[in-house]
Amino acid sequence: MAESDFIDYTCPLCAEVQRDPVTIPCGDTFCLDCIKIYWDHSDHVGVYSCPQCQATFTPRPTLRRNVPNVGNREPRPSLPELNTFPYKRDALCDFCTGRRNRAVKSCLMCLAYYCETHIKPHYESATFKRHKLVDETGHLDRKICPQHEKGLELFCRSDQMCICVLCTVREHRSHNIVSADDERTEKQKVLVVTQTEVQRIIQDRLKELQELRHNVDVLKGNAQRARTDSDKIFSEMLQAVERWHAEIIQLIQANLQASMSQAQSYIERHEQEIIELQKRDGDLRQILETEDNIHFLQNFPTLSIALEPMVPKVLVNPEFSFSEITKTVSDMKEHLDDICKKELGNISKRVSDTSIYVLIPRSGGRINAAVRVDFQEPKTRLDFLRYSYKLTFDPNTAYKELVLSDGNRRVIRKRTSQYYPDHPERFDGFCQILCKEPLSGLRHYWEAEWNGEFSIAVAYKSISRKGKNSNSLLGYNDKSWSLLCSDSGYSAWHNKMEKDLPGTVRASRIGIYLDYAGGSVSFYGVSDTIELIHRFQAKFSEPLYAGFGVGSSVTLCVLEKNQRTYY
């Protein structure tokens, strides 16, 4: 297949033989890279046009590589041909005959392309010693002065363009001219700085990508936990409904048995009365049929006495009906449906009003500082309550002197050992306990009331539980962040580093706000107002758990997201 057969298949954008050709919806064909770069400049508008016919497309069309249709002139070339010529943009050797090989070098003196075979004389012959060879990058015509047809060897700083030697005689006389090598050296310094900045941005983006993937995994984990918890709760609800169903059936059965017992008594009395009446009827029939007048008259006094009714007439009370139970059960179902619809509507609204992803504009490759205001932590307690999270103590982590109550939301320290089975997660050196629920993803808030000196913390699950050493003491290792609270004040601890916090008003209730994605955990004194005590900044690498060092007692407060008063 001759090279001239493909002259019609040049890209309108780069004016060269198409590489990885793609056909857009209007039918025009371009190089894949050329049309992608051309359309990238239209991303901010959202409307994309054809460079040839100006047809417009919305949204941006999907580009897929294709082989240009060569009409009926020749069959489509095989795959090996496509990989070598002519669809690949690589320059071809100017000295090959027949099938031309790919060029590996260009000579700026000869202004020609050379393959590996034909470049050898430039290396072996002294004739070509002064010739300048460069790697084949294509566009050799751009390295030739269009006016003088000489190689471009100089750079005019006045006009910021490459020129040849003859250009210095007239067009660029008296201009600031330097060699291309010298100018490249200067401009290379600029590109090195740019490259350093690009590498920094790459590292930032890789870090952001890692965090994004981590947070996506956290979202998946949270969704799975929510599904598991929902399955458990609905299973419990179904069990409760089954219990209520059993109680209703039992109520129906008890009432049925009571009514049937009464009815059976009335039935038996009626049957007895009927038997006696039938006996009287037989006696009367016999005396009436006798021809013995004396016998008749002698029995008349007994048979003529009127019988007293043995049982009253029994009527079923129309106001007593099992339909009342059916109506009550139907009302219970409607109430349950109403509650479920209302709560589902509320949670659907809260979910739809909360953005999963927030796009932050960048300025010069960095996040616009003016946008960060949206990510500041809440200011009022009502703001914090939006992130309230229900926690419970984990009995498997409780020190041997701790007693749990109130559904594992209150813990009291006794001075005597309690019976707890051995467990690998139990603290055995310090009077400490962790909560059961993992904390990760975005934001969480909880509050605790305390008596006696105590510490309140967040810790990784991997914190040591055994021994009386810093590895297992909250705040004394790199796996935990702790606030130590006493009547005299507060101190913050992390990795054995203490920060005394003098002058802070003592509060019997502490609020903890964890911004996991933002890398901070904050402790607040909660009374008539909410006041920041201390904030730790950290990059969390695994889920956290609320932890407590118990002096006397600690109670996890029940919080409502719409709560408006303190209690």
XYZ file of C-alpha atoms in Angstrom:
567
model
C 0.000 0.000 0.000
C 1.667 3.262 -1.134
C 2.092 6.195 1.198
C 0.317 8.496 -1.255
C -2.854 6.448 -0.843
C -3.240 7.950 2.621
C -2.738 11.615 1.810
C -6.437 12.297 2.409
C -6.123 11.026 5.985
C -4.279 13.932 7.544
C -5.614 15.421 10.770
C -7.112 18.927 10.199
C -5.726 20.060 13.556
C -2.064 18.990 13.323
C -1.881 18.665 9.502
C -0.125 15.314 9.852
C -1.081 11.694 9.201
C -3.710 10.745 11.763
C -2.554 8.810 14.813
C -5.188 6.811 16.695
C -7.932 8.314 14.487
C -11.395 8.934 15.961
C -14.587 9.941 14.177
C -16.845 12.396 16.041
C -20.673 12.426 15.689
C -20.688 14.844 12.714
C -18.503 12.426 10.687
C -15.180 14.321 10.730
C -12.067 12.423 11.804
C -9.127 13.649 13.898
C -6.181 12.330 15.889
C -7.385 11.142 19.297
C -4.942 13.378 21.185
C -5.605 16.414 18.966
C -9.384 16.450 19.429
C -9.042 15.706 23.153
C -6.731 18.706 23.643
C -8.992 20.868 21.464
C -12.094 19.959 23.508
C -10.299 20.295 26.853
C -10.339 24.066 26.277
C -14.158 23.961 26.063
C -14.698 22.140 29.369
C -15.500 25.393 31.201
C -18.289 26.145 28.676
C -19.727 22.642 28.420
C -20.392 22.945 24.667
C -18.035 21.173 22.229
C -17.722 21.957 18.517
C -16.181 20.324 15.458
C -13.090 22.253 14.237
C -14.093 21.448 10.647
C -17.865 21.955 10.275
C -18.501 23.805 13.579
C -21.224 21.354 14.596
C -21.823 21.515 18.362
C -22.333 18.703 20.870
C -23.608 18.547 24.441
C -22.505 16.680 26.474
C -18.944 15.953 25.405
C -18.973 12.969 23.013
C -17.151 9.805 24.037
C -14.096 9.195 21.863
C -13.170 5.718 20.670
C -10.310 4.755 18.401
C -11.279 3.576 14.924
C -9.684 2.686 11.617
C -10.429 5.311 8.888
C -12.748 4.129 6.156
C -10.728 3.962 2.935
C -13.855 3.596 0.820
C -13.929 1.083 -1.959
C -10.396 1.786 -3.166
C -8.599 -0.798 -1.044
C -9.383 -3.256 1.729
C -8.672 -2.223 5.275
C -5.005 -2.853 6.141
C -4.128 -5.613 8.599
C -3.201 -4.919 12.200
C 0.597 -5.236 11.681
C 0.419 -2.545 8.981
C -1.590 -0.269 11.247
C 1.048 -0.529 13.939
C 3.825 0.599 11.608
C 2.574 2.763 8.747
C 0.983 5.177 8.207
C -1.366 5.651 11.150
C 1.460 6.026 13.626
C 2.788 9.573 13.772
C 6.430 8.399 14.016
C 8.655 9.975 11.321
C 10.090 7.634 8.691
C 13.648 7.398 7.429
C 14.298 9.598 4.378
C 16.906 7.180 2.963
C 15.064 3.872 3.058
C 13.828 2.449 -0.233
C 10.743 0.306 -0.448
C 9.314 -0.191 3.034
C 10.619 2.747 5.093
C 11.789 2.158 8.646
C 10.970 4.334 11.603
C 13.461 7.171 12.161
C 15.449 7.210 15.397
C 17.500 10.384 14.865
C 17.252 13.714 13.033
C 20.205 15.687 11.702
C 19.846 19.447 12.047
C 22.532 19.985 9.387
C 21.193 17.533 6.833
C 17.599 18.318 7.819
C 16.704 14.674 7.352
C 15.405 11.671 9.311
C 17.552 8.541 9.766
C 16.747 5.003 10.831
C 19.177 2.886 12.862
C 20.866 1.628 9.690
C 21.295 4.908 7.792
C 22.416 6.916 10.843
C 25.617 4.858 11.161
C 27.726 7.057 8.775
C 27.084 10.043 11.072
C 28.766 8.111 13.876
C 31.555 6.504 11.814
C 32.598 9.133 9.240
C 34.559 12.283 10.067
C 32.588 14.077 7.325
C 29.593 14.259 9.636
C 31.563 15.118 12.754
C 30.179 18.669 12.959
C 26.605 17.598 12.257
C 24.158 17.897 15.166
C 22.038 14.820 15.855
C 18.930 14.914 17.985
C 16.375 12.315 19.030
C 13.574 11.908 16.539
C 10.693 14.041 17.781
C 8.992 14.703 14.461
C 8.227 18.184 13.061
C 11.695 18.512 11.493
C 10.258 21.239 9.251
C 9.777 23.373 12.343
C 13.534 23.328 12.929
C 14.195 25.048 9.595
C 13.944 28.804 9.044
C 10.979 29.216 6.682
C 12.570 32.311 5.095
C 16.211 31.235 4.620
C 15.813 27.432 4.774
C 18.652 27.183 7.253
C 18.715 25.317 10.514
C 17.485 27.251 13.546
C 20.537 27.576 15.819
C 20.002 30.904 17.588
C 17.368 32.512 19.801
C 16.235 36.129 19.619
C 15.314 37.253 23.124
C 13.910 40.518 21.777
C 11.287 38.705 19.715
C 11.264 35.477 21.761
C 11.755 33.204 18.746
C 14.239 30.785 17.228
C 16.188 32.102 14.225
C 18.924 31.052 11.839
C 22.300 32.726 11.244
C 21.034 34.663 8.206
C 18.200 36.154 10.277
C 20.757 38.122 12.307
C 21.874 40.038 9.206
C 18.610 41.790 8.540
C 15.373 40.869 10.303
C 16.920 40.599 13.783
C 19.870 42.991 13.466
C 20.850 44.635 16.769
C 18.505 42.320 18.691
C 19.472 40.485 21.853
C 20.570 37.179 20.333
C 22.080 34.178 22.080
C 22.753 30.595 21.101
C 19.910 28.089 21.404
C 22.023 26.192 23.962
C 22.413 29.249 26.209
C 18.724 30.101 26.020
C 17.774 26.514 26.722
C 20.020 26.592 29.832
C 18.198 29.666 31.176
C 14.729 28.452 30.344
C 15.524 25.018 31.706
C 15.964 26.600 35.148
C 12.404 27.901 34.890
C 11.101 24.496 33.850
C 12.973 22.816 36.703
C 11.093 25.105 39.123
C 7.863 24.326 37.289
C 8.632 20.617 37.392
C 9.290 20.835 41.132
C 5.914 22.510 41.605
C 4.228 19.917 39.370
C 5.837 17.129 41.408
C 4.625 18.783 44.610
C 1.112 18.997 43.189
C 1.341 15.338 42.122
C 2.283 14.381 45.684
C -0.593 16.485 47.022
C -3.015 14.880 44.581
C -1.741 11.390 45.410
C -2.255 12.181 49.078
C -5.749 13.526 48.373
C -6.497 10.471 46.223
C -5.369 8.183 49.027
C -7.528 10.067 51.523
C -10.480 10.033 49.121
C -10.165 6.293 48.586
C -9.837 5.798 52.330
C -12.943 7.900 52.980
C -14.832 6.023 50.255
C -13.870 2.771 52.005
C -15.032 4.333 55.282
C -18.349 5.280 53.650
C -18.741 1.699 52.430
C -17.960 0.437 55.934
C -20.410 2.872 57.497
C -23.095 1.848 54.994
C -22.465 -1.817 55.743
C -22.606 -1.181 59.499
C -25.810 0.829 59.065
C -27.318 -2.023 57.066
C -26.210 -4.580 59.659
C -27.577 -2.455 62.501
C -30.834 -1.889 60.600
C -31.180 -5.616 59.942
C -30.651 -6.288 63.641
C -33.104 -3.585 64.758
C -35.788 -4.655 62.269
C -35.251 -8.250 63.325
C -35.855 -7.163 66.917
C -38.915 -5.199 65.775
C -40.237 -8.289 63.999
C -39.657 -10.323 67.136
C -41.495 -7.665 69.140
C -44.388 -7.751 66.656
C -44.445 -11.536 66.963
C -44.631 -11.156 70.757
C -47.480 -8.643 70.443
C -49.178 -10.992 67.989
C -48.846 -13.850 70.480
C -50.283 -11.665 73.263
C -53.276 -10.708 71.084
C -53.872 -14.361 70.210
C -53.580 -15.221 73.899
C -56.067 -12.460 74.783
C -58.517 -13.723 72.165
C -58.097 -17.293 73.374
C -58.537 -16.320 77.061
C -61.728 -14.385 76.304
C -63.003 -17.203 74.129
C -62.372 -19.755 76.886
C -64.120 -17.582 79.507
C -67.145 -17.007 77.291
C -67.302 -20.683 76.309
C -67.125 -21.747 79.967
C -70.096 -19.507 80.813
C -72.008 -20.650 77.759
C -71.422 -24.317 78.624
C -72.981 -23.774 82.095
C -76.064 -22.176 80.536
C -76.301 -24.943 77.949
C -76.167 -27.663 80.608
C -78.867 -25.948 82.711
C -81.072 -25.541 79.638
C -80.608 -29.183 78.739
C -81.541 -30.243 82.320
C -84.671 -28.067 82.267
C -85.739 -29.503 78.920
C -85.329 -33.056 80.282
C -87.546 -32.269 83.298
C -90.146 -30.568 81.099
C -90.180 -33.550 78.776
C -90.724 -35.843 81.842
C -93.686 -33.638 83.003
C -95.078 -33.733 79.488
C -94.945 -37.546 79.559
C -96.709 -37.659 82.936
C -99.411 -35.284 81.692
C -99.955 -37.309 78.513
C -100.314 -40.501 80.535
C -102.837 -39.061 83.065
C -104.852 -37.452 80.301
C -105.176 -40.759 78.477
C -106.177 -42.880 81.550
C -109.794 -44.104 81.899
C -109.405 -44.535 85.651
C -111.183 -41.534 87.092
C -109.985 -42.191 90.622
C -106.320 -42.353 89.440
C -106.793 -39.140 87.491
C -108.250 -37.268 90.443
C -105.630 -38.535 92.848
C -102.718 -37.300 90.639
C -104.328 -34.090 89.500
C -103.117 -31.930 92.449
C -99.473 -32.796 91.728
C -99.581 -32.424 87.986
C -101.571 -29.222 88.014
C -98.845 -27.227 89.857
C -97.145 -24.790 87.487
C -93.379 -25.304 87.008
C -90.922 -22.540 88.034
C -88.337 -21.630 85.334
C -84.957 -23.174 86.192
C -82.725 -20.810 84.120
C -83.149 -17.303 82.784
C -83.275 -16.631 79.096
C -79.692 -16.080 77.834
C -78.948 -13.446 75.171
C -75.456 -12.653 73.780
C -74.510 -9.067 74.548
C -74.177 -7.343 71.134
C -71.651 -4.871 72.615
C -69.239 -7.710 73.315
C -67.502 -8.656 70.080
C -64.037 -9.833 69.072
C -64.196 -7.236 66.287
C -63.015 -4.712 68.881
C -59.733 -6.599 69.121
C -59.448 -6.631 65.332
C -60.033 -2.874 65.243
C -57.380 -2.306 67.919
C -54.844 -4.422 65.993
C -55.678 -2.491 62.821
C -55.124 0.804 64.703
C -51.761 -0.481 65.974
C -50.727 -1.267 62.384
C -51.762 2.205 61.182
C -49.879 3.868 64.040
C -46.780 1.828 63.197
C -47.099 2.746 59.509
C -47.478 6.423 60.405
C -44.401 6.352 62.633
C -42.323 4.566 59.991
C -43.454 6.941 57.215
C -42.747 9.992 59.359
C -39.295 8.840 60.477
C -38.358 7.612 57.005
C -39.401 10.996 55.577
C -37.310 12.803 58.189
C -34.210 10.736 57.580
C -34.643 10.952 53.794
C -34.741 14.742 54.038
C -31.675 14.838 56.286
C -29.785 12.566 53.913
C -30.791 14.536 50.802
C -29.875 17.826 52.484
C -26.387 16.554 53.364
C -23.773 16.555 50.621
C -21.630 13.447 50.376
C -18.941 15.232 48.384
C -18.044 18.910 48.485
C -16.058 20.326 45.561
C -13.552 22.961 46.657
C -12.268 25.398 44.003
C -8.504 25.616 43.727
C -6.476 28.773 43.220
C -3.091 28.284 41.605
C -3.111 24.575 42.370
C -3.994 25.162 46.027
C -7.327 25.062 47.800
C -8.963 28.466 47.907
C -8.603 29.614 51.519
C -11.858 31.574 51.312
C -13.786 28.326 50.905
C -12.424 26.791 54.101
C -15.010 28.674 56.144
C -17.516 25.997 55.081
C -15.403 23.397 56.854
C -15.036 25.117 60.202
C -16.392 23.156 63.118
C -19.833 23.968 64.586
C -20.177 27.049 66.791
C -23.251 26.383 68.936
C -24.309 23.300 70.832
C -27.236 22.869 68.464
C -24.691 22.690 65.647
C -22.771 20.006 67.513
C -25.927 18.008 68.216
C -26.374 17.522 64.468
C -23.459 15.089 64.726
C -24.522 13.391 67.989
C -23.599 9.731 68.065
C -24.926 7.087 70.438
C -22.145 5.243 72.271
C -22.170 2.345 74.715
C -19.398 0.932 76.886
C -17.795 -2.306 75.760
C -17.855 -4.796 78.693
C -15.016 -6.770 77.091
C -12.635 -3.826 77.648
C -13.696 -2.940 81.226
C -11.088 -2.994 84.010
C -11.882 -5.494 86.768
C -13.108 -2.811 89.242
C -15.693 -1.297 86.889
C -19.436 -1.984 87.062
C -21.703 -1.214 84.090
C -25.387 -0.215 84.264
C -28.120 1.701 82.396
C -27.742 -0.359 79.262
C -23.931 -0.048 79.344
C -24.114 3.759 79.345
C -22.959 4.271 82.941
C -19.840 2.924 84.626
C -18.936 3.094 88.333
C -15.649 2.187 89.909
C -15.802 -0.189 92.864
C -12.796 -0.824 95.041
C -13.372 -4.554 94.815
C -12.744 -6.784 91.841
C -15.749 -7.832 89.788
C -16.067 -11.135 88.026
C -15.177 -10.693 84.382
C -14.043 -13.503 82.086
C -10.589 -13.204 80.539
C -10.625 -11.310 77.283
C -7.748 -10.106 75.053
C -9.305 -6.622 74.806
C -9.669 -6.075 78.565
C -7.478 -3.460 80.314
C -5.716 -5.183 83.182
C -3.276 -2.469 84.328
C -5.328 0.737 84.469
C -8.941 1.526 85.390
C -9.971 2.193 81.791
C -12.733 1.237 79.362
C -13.478 1.762 75.662
C -16.775 2.148 73.870
C -18.027 -0.484 71.455
C -18.778 1.681 68.399
C -15.969 2.525 65.887
C -15.610 6.183 64.888
C -14.404 7.092 61.413
C -15.579 8.754 58.220
C -16.700 12.312 58.866
C -17.950 13.926 62.108
C -19.126 12.600 65.471
C -20.128 14.275 68.739
C -20.851 12.825 72.180
C -20.968 14.016 75.795
C -20.087 12.444 79.126
C -20.682 13.419 82.759
C -18.064 12.503 85.359
C -17.270 12.359 89.059
C -13.808 12.014 90.507
C -10.644 12.523 88.501
C -10.970 10.921 85.087
C -9.622 11.007 81.546
C -11.638 11.122 78.359
C -9.982 10.081 75.121
C -10.097 8.612 71.650
C -7.853 5.666 70.830
C -7.099 3.149 68.132
C -8.341 -0.379 68.686
C -4.712 -1.492 68.456
C -3.800 0.249 71.748
C -2.227 -2.188 74.216
C -4.553 -3.533 76.938
C -2.092 -5.473 79.052
C 0.357 -4.322 81.694
C 0.851 -1.149 83.663
C 2.948 0.824 81.186
C 2.637 3.782 78.846
C 1.616 1.579 75.911
C -1.747 0.922 77.538
C -2.365 4.256 79.328
C -4.667 6.644 77.472
C -2.722 9.674 76.216
C 0.730 8.212 76.890
C 1.306 6.673 73.464
C 0.902 7.487 69.777
C -2.348 5.513 69.603
C -4.475 7.747 71.842
C -5.373 11.394 72.515
C -6.612 12.196 76.014
C -7.936 15.016 78.215
C -7.244 14.519 81.930
C -9.959 16.139 84.088
C -9.777 16.887 87.823
C -11.143 19.414 90.302
C -8.008 21.512 89.813
C -8.284 21.751 86.016
C -7.376 20.002 82.784
C -4.306 18.741 80.961
C -4.024 17.327 77.440
C -1.934 14.225 76.715
C -0.626 12.512 73.581
C 2.395 10.257 73.199
C 3.638 11.156 76.740
C 3.527 14.864 75.861
C 1.547 16.950 78.359
C -0.020 20.338 77.786
C -1.307 22.019 80.915
C -4.518 23.994 80.429
C -4.714 26.495 83.304
C -7.578 28.905 83.807
C -10.206 26.712 82.169
C -13.531 26.580 83.988
C -14.259 23.101 85.355
C -17.359 21.477 83.846
C -19.016 18.287 85.047
C -20.014 17.514 81.458
C -17.494 17.203 78.630
C -18.395 17.289 74.940
C -16.135 15.584 72.410
C -16.205 16.524 68.741
C -14.324 14.284 66.305
C -13.711 15.520 62.757
C -12.137 12.343 61.437
C -11.690 13.488 57.830
C -10.444 16.900 58.999
C -7.931 15.287 61.355
C -8.979 16.829 64.682
C -10.539 15.880 68.011
C -11.804 18.680 70.277
C -12.896 18.693 73.920
C -15.526 21.151 75.186
C -16.810 22.115 78.611
C -20.624 21.991 78.489
C -22.772 24.029 80.901
C -24.999 26.992 80.076
C -22.519 27.597 77.267
C -20.113 25.386 75.338
C -16.435 26.315 75.635
C -13.432 24.798 73.858
C -10.938 23.247 76.275
C -8.410 21.767 73.870
C -8.060 20.539 70.299
C -5.678 17.894 68.946
C -4.667 17.948 65.267
C -3.681 14.575 63.841
C -3.934 12.388 60.766
C -5.933 9.339 61.775
C -4.949 6.101 60.067
C -7.554 3.688 61.491
C -10.982 3.834 63.186
C -11.067 5.436 66.643
C -12.889 4.396 69.803
C -14.039 6.608 72.682
C -12.099 5.749 75.848
C -12.280 6.683 79.532
C -10.084 6.460 82.574
C -12.595 6.187 85.445
C -11.963 7.793 88.842
C -15.440 7.478 90.362
C -18.140 7.304 87.678
C -18.778 8.229 84.050
C -22.150 8.488 82.285
C -22.611 8.668 78.511
C -25.294 11.308 77.926
C -28.333 10.625 75.763
C -28.425 13.328 73.089
C -31.100 14.238 70.580
C -30.262 15.914 67.286
C -33.097 18.430 67.763
C -32.429 18.962 71.476
C -32.705 22.624 72.424
C -31.972 22.651 76.132
C -29.330 21.206 78.408
C -30.153 18.587 80.930
